[in-house]
Tab-separated table of N, CA, C and O in Angstrom:
chain	number	residue	atom	x	y	z
A	236	MET	N	12.600	27.133	-21.815
A	236	MET	CA	12.620	26.233	-21.377
A	236	MET	C	10.864	25.709	-22.249
A	236	MET	O	9.888	26.374	-22.354
A	237	ILE	N	11.285	24.477	-22.145
A	237	ILE	CA	9.893	23.904	-23.192
A	237	ILE	C	9.250	22.356	-22.275
A	237	ILE	O	10.094	22.063	-21.445
A	238	ASP	N	8.058	22.255	-22.268
A	238	ASP	CA	7.350	21.330	-21.500
A	238	ASP	C	7.605	19.981	-22.667
A	238	ASP	O	8.076	20.152	-23.159
A	239	ARG	N	7.728	18.807	-21.309
A	239	ARG	CA	8.174	17.163	-21.741
A	239	ARG	C	7.347	17.009	-23.130
A	239	ARG	O	7.500	16.169	-24.409
A	240	HIS	N	5.724	17.595	-23.401
A	240	HIS	CA	4.830	17.863	-24.516
A	240	HIS	C	5.841	18.148	-25.589
A	240	HIS	O	4.833	17.305	-26.936
A	241	ALA	N	6.594	18.782	-25.692
A	241	ALA	CA	6.933	19.517	-26.696
A	241	ALA	C	8.095	19.179	-27.288
A	241	ALA	O	8.612	20.046	-28.121
A	242	ALA	N	8.693	18.399	-26.770
A	242	ALA	CA	10.566	18.128	-26.822
A	242	ALA	C	10.060	17.207	-27.953
A	242	ALA	O	9.384	16.029	-28.062
A	243	THR	N	11.704	17.554	-28.599
A	243	THR	CA	11.840	16.445	-29.705
A	243	THR	C	12.658	15.216	-29.529
A	243	THR	O	12.832	13.925	-29.968
A	244	TYR	N	12.939	15.425	-28.418
A	244	TYR	CA	14.248	13.907	-27.759
A	244	TYR	C	13.682	13.521	-26.305
A	244	TYR	O	12.973	14.551	-25.318
A	245	ILE	N	13.668	12.468	-26.034
A	245	ILE	CA	13.152	11.859	-24.775
A	245	ILE	C	14.328	10.866	-24.036
A	245	ILE	O	15.159	10.252	-25.092
A	246	PRO	N	14.681	11.117	-22.868
A	246	PRO	CA	15.706	10.410	-22.387
A	246	PRO	C	15.465	8.687	-22.540
A	246	PRO	O	14.506	8.277	-22.640
A	247	VAL	N	16.289	7.921	-22.804
A	247	VAL	CA	16.216	6.274	-22.974
A	247	VAL	C	16.886	6.022	-21.993
A	247	VAL	O	17.770	6.160	-21.486
A	248	SER	N	16.528	4.706	-21.444
A	248	SER	CA	16.976	4.088	-20.782
A	248	SER	C	17.797	2.991	-20.526
A	248	SER	O	17.609	1.944	-20.125
A	249	THR	N	19.451	3.886	-20.783
A	249	THR	CA	20.490	2.785	-20.920
A	249	THR	C	21.271	2.917	-19.474
A	249	THR	O	20.541	3.669	-18.359
A	250	GLU	N	21.893	2.069	-19.113
A	250	GLU	CA	22.684	2.052	-18.194
A	250	GLU	C	23.128	3.176	-17.496
A	250	GLU	O	22.859	3.414	-16.074
A	251	ARG	N	24.158	4.574	-18.428
A	251	ARG	CA	24.388	5.561	-18.256
A	251	ARG	C	23.373	6.016	-17.444
A	251	ARG	O	23.185	6.794	-16.230
A	252	THR	N	22.433	6.534	-18.105
A	252	THR	CA	20.950	7.202	-17.882
A	252	THR	C	20.461	6.785	-16.310
A	252	THR	O	20.104	7.999	-15.817
A	253	LYS	N	20.132	5.491	-16.467
A	253	LYS	CA	20.054	5.181	-15.329
A	253	LYS	C	20.234	5.550	-14.144
A	253	LYS	O	19.924	6.147	-12.923
A	254	ALA	N	22.131	5.441	-14.378
A	254	ALA	CA	22.738	5.944	-12.949
A	254	ALA	C	22.793	6.954	-12.590
A	254	ALA	O	22.740	7.844	-11.492
A	255	VAL	N	22.700	7.749	-13.813
A	255	VAL	CA	22.707	9.573	-13.763
A	255	VAL	C	21.287	9.453	-12.920
A	255	VAL	O	21.222	10.477	-12.125
A	256	VAL	N	20.257	9.328	-13.531
A	256	VAL	CA	18.903	9.852	-12.960
A	256	VAL	C	19.282	9.450	-11.420
A	256	VAL	O	18.616	10.188	-10.491
A	257	LYS	N	19.255	8.262	-10.897
A	257	LYS	CA	19.418	7.779	-9.549
A	257	LYS	C	20.181	8.718	-8.614
A	257	LYS	O	19.864	8.967	-7.494
A	258	GLU	N	21.577	8.949	-9.173
A	258	GLU	CA	22.242	9.949	-8.310
A	258	GLU	C	22.260	11.460	-8.531
A	258	GLU	O	22.771	12.067	-7.596
A	259	LEU	N	21.479	11.890	-9.499
A	259	LEU	CA	20.834	13.627	-9.534
A	259	LEU	C	20.661	14.255	-8.655
A	259	LEU	O	19.625	13.585	-7.798
A	260	ARG	N	21.445	15.303	-8.217
A	260	ARG	CA	21.195	16.613	-7.669
A	260	ARG	C	21.111	17.691	-7.712
A	260	ARG	O	21.735	17.944	-8.652
A	261	PRO	N	20.318	18.524	-6.928
A	261	PRO	CA	20.513	19.802	-7.531
A	261	PRO	C	22.136	20.299	-7.224
A	261	PRO	O	22.433	19.984	-6.674
A	262	GLY	N	21.996	21.155	-8.181
A	262	GLY	CA	23.313	21.663	-8.783
A	262	GLY	C	24.462	20.795	-9.562
A	262	GLY	O	25.580	21.241	-9.429
A	263	MET	N	24.071	19.635	-9.643
A	263	MET	CA	24.780	18.973	-10.598
A	263	MET	C	24.484	18.763	-11.907
A	263	MET	O	23.103	18.785	-11.836
A	264	ARG	N	25.415	18.602	-12.778
A	264	ARG	CA	25.268	18.100	-14.456
A	264	ARG	C	25.617	17.045	-15.067
A	264	ARG	O	26.840	17.038	-14.626
A	265	GLU	N	24.877	16.237	-15.598
A	265	GLU	CA	25.625	15.068	-16.243
A	265	GLU	C	25.469	14.520	-17.304
A	265	GLU	O	24.164	15.168	-17.872
A	266	LYS	N	25.869	13.735	-17.915
A	266	LYS	CA	25.515	13.310	-19.590
A	266	LYS	C	24.392	12.335	-19.164
A	266	LYS	O	24.683	11.109	-18.567
A	267	ILE	N	23.639	12.337	-19.956
A	267	ILE	CA	22.421	10.863	-20.380
A	267	ILE	C	22.160	11.120	-21.540
A	267	ILE	O	22.756	11.992	-22.274
A	268	ASP	N	21.526	9.968	-22.033
A	268	ASP	CA	20.952	9.646	-23.198
A	268	ASP	C	19.820	9.982	-24.076
A	268	ASP	O	18.984	9.209	-22.647
A	269	VAL	N	19.730	10.103	-25.361
A	269	VAL	CA	18.509	10.517	-25.493
A	269	VAL	C	18.292	9.966	-26.518
A	269	VAL	O	18.995	9.874	-27.613
A	270	VAL	N	16.882	10.039	-27.428
A	270	VAL	CA	16.094	9.430	-28.378
A	270	VAL	C	15.750	10.584	-29.081
A	270	VAL	O	14.628	10.620	-28.039
A	271	SER	N	15.416	10.576	-30.588
A	271	SER	CA	14.702	11.357	-31.417
A	271	SER	C	13.299	10.402	-30.772
A	271	SER	O	13.219	9.268	-31.747
A	272	LEU	N	12.340	11.490	-31.323
A	272	LEU	CA	10.982	10.748	-31.579
A	272	LEU	C	10.663	10.650	-32.797
A	272	LEU	O	9.879	9.565	-33.178
A	273	ALA	N	11.111	11.602	-33.550
A	273	ALA	CA	11.338	11.572	-34.848
A	273	ALA	C	11.721	10.040	-35.792
A	273	ALA	O	11.504	9.571	-36.706
A	274	ASP	N	12.809	10.180	-35.021
A	274	ASP	CA	13.860	8.911	-35.702
A	274	ASP	C	14.822	8.345	-34.615
A	274	ASP	O	15.414	8.713	-34.126
A	275	PRO	N	13.779	6.891	-34.281
A	275	PRO	CA	14.561	6.389	-32.947
A	275	PRO	C	16.176	5.988	-33.063
A	275	PRO	O	16.571	5.468	-32.208
A	276	LYS	N	16.349	5.823	-34.414
A	276	LYS	CA	17.568	5.289	-34.766
A	276	LYS	C	18.808	6.354	-34.095
A	276	LYS	O	19.995	6.346	-34.440
A	277	ARG	N	18.307	7.934	-34.051
A	277	ARG	CA	19.046	8.958	-34.174
A	277	ARG	C	18.832	9.173	-32.589
A	277	ARG	O	17.956	9.386	-31.717
A	278	ARG	N	20.187	9.012	-31.863
A	278	ARG	CA	20.852	9.190	-29.935
A	278	ARG	C	21.301	10.586	-30.154
A	278	ARG	O	22.215	10.829	-31.066
A	279	ALA	N	21.465	10.852	-28.677
A	279	ALA	CA	22.331	11.681	-28.386
A	279	ALA	C	22.881	11.648	-27.256
A	279	ALA	O	22.189	11.133	-26.182
A	280	GLU	N	23.789	12.678	-26.603
A	280	GLU	CA	24.588	12.500	-25.210
A	280	GLU	C	23.981	14.128	-24.888
A	280	GLU	O	24.570	14.704	-25.374
A	281	VAL	N	23.237	13.940	-23.730
A	281	VAL	CA	22.912	15.671	-23.433
A	281	VAL	C	22.830	15.978	-22.167
A	281	VAL	O	23.199	14.771	-21.399
A	282	GLU	N	23.122	16.897	-21.431
A	282	GLU	CA	23.208	17.326	-20.438
A	282	GLU	C	21.901	17.019	-19.496
A	282	GLU	O	20.745	17.665	-20.160
A	283	ALA	N	21.589	16.917	-17.825
A	283	ALA	CA	20.814	16.599	-17.275
A	283	ALA	C	20.980	17.346	-16.032
A	283	ALA	O	21.991	17.258	-15.841
A	284	TRP	N	19.685	17.881	-15.485
A	284	TRP	CA	20.475	18.239	-14.006
A	284	TRP	C	19.080	18.177	-13.398
A	284	TRP	O	17.797	17.946	-13.898
A	285	ILE	N	19.024	18.783	-12.068
A	285	ILE	CA	17.687	18.994	-11.186
A	285	ILE	C	17.702	20.181	-11.009
A	285	ILE	O	18.643	20.992	-10.668
A	286	VAL	N	16.254	20.949	-10.607
A	286	VAL	CA	15.896	22.036	-10.313
A	286	VAL	C	15.043	22.323	-9.186
A	286	VAL	O	13.903	21.262	-9.184
A	287	ALA	N	15.270	22.861	-8.170
A	287	ALA	CA	14.416	23.028	-7.152
A	287	ALA	C	13.890	24.529	-7.008
A	287	ALA	O	14.307	25.047	-6.691
A	288	ASP	N	12.214	23.810	-6.906
A	288	ASP	CA	11.291	25.548	-6.991
A	288	ASP	C	11.681	25.775	-5.567
A	288	ASP	O	12.059	25.126	-4.831
A	289	GLU	N	11.326	27.265	-5.049
A	289	GLU	CA	11.434	27.693	-4.094
A	289	GLU	C	10.617	27.580	-3.452
A	289	GLU	O	10.673	27.361	-1.745
A	290	ASP	N	9.293	27.107	-3.730
A	290	ASP	CA	8.056	25.987	-2.839
A	290	ASP	C	8.051	24.624	-2.471
A	290	ASP	O	7.180	23.848	-2.467
A	291	GLY	N	9.327	24.237	-3.229
A	291	GLY	CA	9.721	22.508	-2.667
A	291	GLY	C	9.730	21.627	-3.902
A	291	GLY	O	10.430	20.741	-3.942
A	292	PRO	N	8.638	21.408	-5.101
A	292	PRO	CA	9.008	20.518	-6.240
A	292	PRO	C	10.049	20.942	-6.394
A	292	PRO	O	11.094	21.583	-6.502
A	293	VAL	N	11.002	19.380	-6.614
A	293	VAL	CA	11.799	19.162	-7.479
A	293	VAL	C	11.795	18.778	-8.659
A	293	VAL	O	11.117	17.339	-9.124
A	294	HIS	N	12.309	19.254	-9.970
A	294	HIS	CA	12.053	19.287	-11.536
A	294	HIS	C	13.389	18.393	-11.933
A	294	HIS	O	14.214	19.108	-11.564
A	295	PHE	N	13.338	17.364	-12.876
A	295	PHE	CA	14.304	16.641	-13.425
A	295	PHE	C	14.078	17.418	-15.256
A	295	PHE	O	13.291	17.423	-15.695
A	296	MET	N	15.549	18.224	-15.492
A	296	MET	CA	15.874	18.857	-16.788
A	296	MET	C	16.650	18.114	-17.763
A	296	MET	O	17.536	17.216	-17.117
A	297	TYR	N	16.195	18.101	-18.776
A	297	TYR	CA	17.564	17.933	-19.730
A	297	TYR	C	16.966	18.910	-20.855
A	297	TYR	O	16.357	19.395	-21.315
A	298	GLN	N	18.636	18.975	-22.062
A	298	GLN	CA	18.725	19.628	-22.820
A	298	GLN	C	17.902	18.483	-24.067
A	298	GLN	O	18.182	17.233	-24.602
A	299	ASP	N	17.429	19.146	-25.127
A	299	ASP	CA	16.407	18.542	-26.013
A	299	ASP	C	16.967	18.631	-27.199
A	299	ASP	O	16.986	19.239	-28.361
A	300	GLY	N	18.160	17.332	-27.384
A	300	GLY	CA	18.912	17.016	-28.087
A	300	GLY	C	20.242	18.021	-28.364
A	300	GLY	O	20.223	19.106	-27.571
A	301	PRO	N	20.959	17.885	-29.390
A	301	PRO	CA	21.801	18.666	-29.467
A	301	PRO	C	21.790	19.988	-29.740
A	301	PRO	O	20.815	20.191	-30.694
A	302	GLY	N	22.120	21.243	-28.753
A	302	GLY	CA	21.565	22.093	-29.358
A	302	GLY	C	20.560	22.627	-28.756
A	302	GLY	O	20.084	23.907	-28.565
A	303	GLY	N	19.443	21.525	-28.313
A	303	GLY	CA	18.120	22.103	-27.952
A	303	GLY	C	17.648	22.812	-27.035
A	303	GLY	O	18.288	23.733	-25.801
A	304	HIS	N	16.759	23.620	-26.730
A	304	HIS	CA	16.063	23.664	-25.522
A	304	HIS	C	16.185	23.134	-24.172
A	304	HIS	O	16.409	21.815	-24.462
A	305	GLU	N	16.070	23.611	-23.021
A	305	GLU	CA	16.153	23.157	-22.021
A	305	GLU	C	14.346	22.682	-21.464
A	305	GLU	O	13.251	22.836	-22.173
A	306	VAL	N	14.251	21.182	-21.167
A	306	VAL	CA	13.095	20.214	-21.512
A	306	VAL	C	12.874	20.266	-19.433
A	306	VAL	O	13.760	19.433	-19.287
A	307	GLN	N	11.701	20.491	-19.206
A	307	GLN	CA	11.150	19.889	-17.858
A	307	GLN	C	10.520	18.740	-17.852
A	307	GLN	O	9.179	18.796	-18.441
A	308	PHE	N	11.360	17.701	-17.490
A	308	PHE	CA	10.447	16.011	-17.911
A	308	PHE	C	9.682	16.065	-16.858
A	308	PHE	O	8.716	15.257	-17.380
A	309	GLY	N	9.785	16.418	-15.356
A	309	GLY	CA	8.962	15.876	-14.880
A	309	GLY	C	9.367	16.330	-13.197
A	309	GLY	O	10.624	16.515	-13.285
A	310	PHE	N	8.326	15.693	-12.216
A	310	PHE	CA	9.091	15.339	-11.088
A	310	PHE	C	10.107	14.836	-11.188
A	310	PHE	O	10.262	13.489	-11.220
A	311	ALA	N	11.558	15.104	-10.128
A	311	ALA	CA	12.317	14.464	-10.044
A	311	ALA	C	12.291	12.856	-9.730
A	311	ALA	O	12.787	12.132	-10.174
A	312	ASP	N	11.625	12.781	-8.670
A	312	ASP	CA	11.471	11.237	-7.886
A	312	ASP	C	10.500	10.192	-8.671
A	312	ASP	O	10.457	9.418	-8.949
A	313	GLU	N	9.690	10.760	-9.562
A	313	GLU	CA	8.711	10.466	-11.081
A	313	GLU	C	9.578	9.759	-11.912
A	313	GLU	O	9.539	9.198	-12.137
A	314	VAL	N	10.511	10.932	-12.448
A	314	VAL	CA	11.161	10.170	-13.050
A	314	VAL	C	12.344	9.277	-12.572
A	314	VAL	O	12.612	8.487	-13.583
A	315	ARG	N	12.543	9.306	-11.665
A	315	ARG	CA	13.823	8.022	-11.256
A	315	ARG	C	12.876	7.019	-11.356
A	315	ARG	O	13.396	6.083	-11.495
A	316	GLU	N	11.981	6.717	-10.707
A	316	GLU	CA	11.122	5.639	-10.421
A	316	GLU	C	10.630	5.062	-11.610
A	316	GLU	O	10.960	3.779	-12.024
A	317	THR	N	10.381	5.700	-12.846
A	317	THR	CA	10.045	5.644	-14.366
A	317	THR	C	11.109	4.987	-14.732
A	317	THR	O	11.153	4.056	-15.644
A	318	ILE	N	11.956	5.415	-14.758
A	318	ILE	CA	13.694	5.209	-15.528
A	318	ILE	C	14.138	4.136	-15.085
A	318	ILE	O	14.259	3.525	-15.568
A	319	ALA	N	14.042	3.881	-13.722
A	319	ALA	CA	14.537	2.845	-12.734
A	319	ALA	C	13.568	1.192	-13.105
A	319	ALA	O	14.439	0.298	-13.411
A	320	GLU	N	12.500	1.483	-13.193
A	320	GLU	CA	11.784	0.304	-13.619
A	320	GLU	C	11.814	0.029	-14.980
A	320	GLU	O	10.969	-1.226	-15.564
A	321	ALA	N	11.827	0.971	-15.683
A	321	ALA	CA	11.632	0.748	-17.370
A	321	ALA	C	12.915	-0.142	-17.755
A	321	ALA	O	14.135	-0.576	-17.301
A	322	GLU	N	12.978	-0.857	-18.763
A	322	GLU	CA	13.752	-1.992	-19.293
A	322	GLU	C	15.106	-1.456	-20.107
A	322	GLU	O	15.029	-0.241	-20.614
A	323	THR	N	16.255	-1.995	-19.975
A	323	THR	CA	17.506	-1.437	-19.983
A	323	THR	C	17.950	-1.460	-21.414
A	323	THR	O	17.527	-2.431	-21.862
A	324	ASP	N	18.009	-0.640	-22.374
A	324	ASP	CA	18.139	-0.102	-23.675
A	324	ASP	C	19.481	-0.474	-23.699
A	324	ASP	O	20.422	0.375	-23.276
A	325	LEU	N	20.237	-0.739	-25.139
A	325	LEU	CA	21.354	-1.062	-25.422
A	325	LEU	C	22.123	0.354	-26.051
A	325	LEU	O	22.655	0.816	-26.044
């Protein structure tokens, strides 16, 4: 697993990503859209999921591009709020 600062792809706020992030719960895996930081024209469809720590925090996770590492993107509630407020990308 890597931290979001080492990721090569980041989630992009498409309609699908917004819907998945809003409804995602621990135990579920769904596809979201991500974009390459090196080449914004390069996009991919990857799995995202939620992980709940034993002591309470809930983290949003996703795959860093096709065949990439697991990325811990942030606290689930913060990710939900950020994606929901972002302008929708086509």
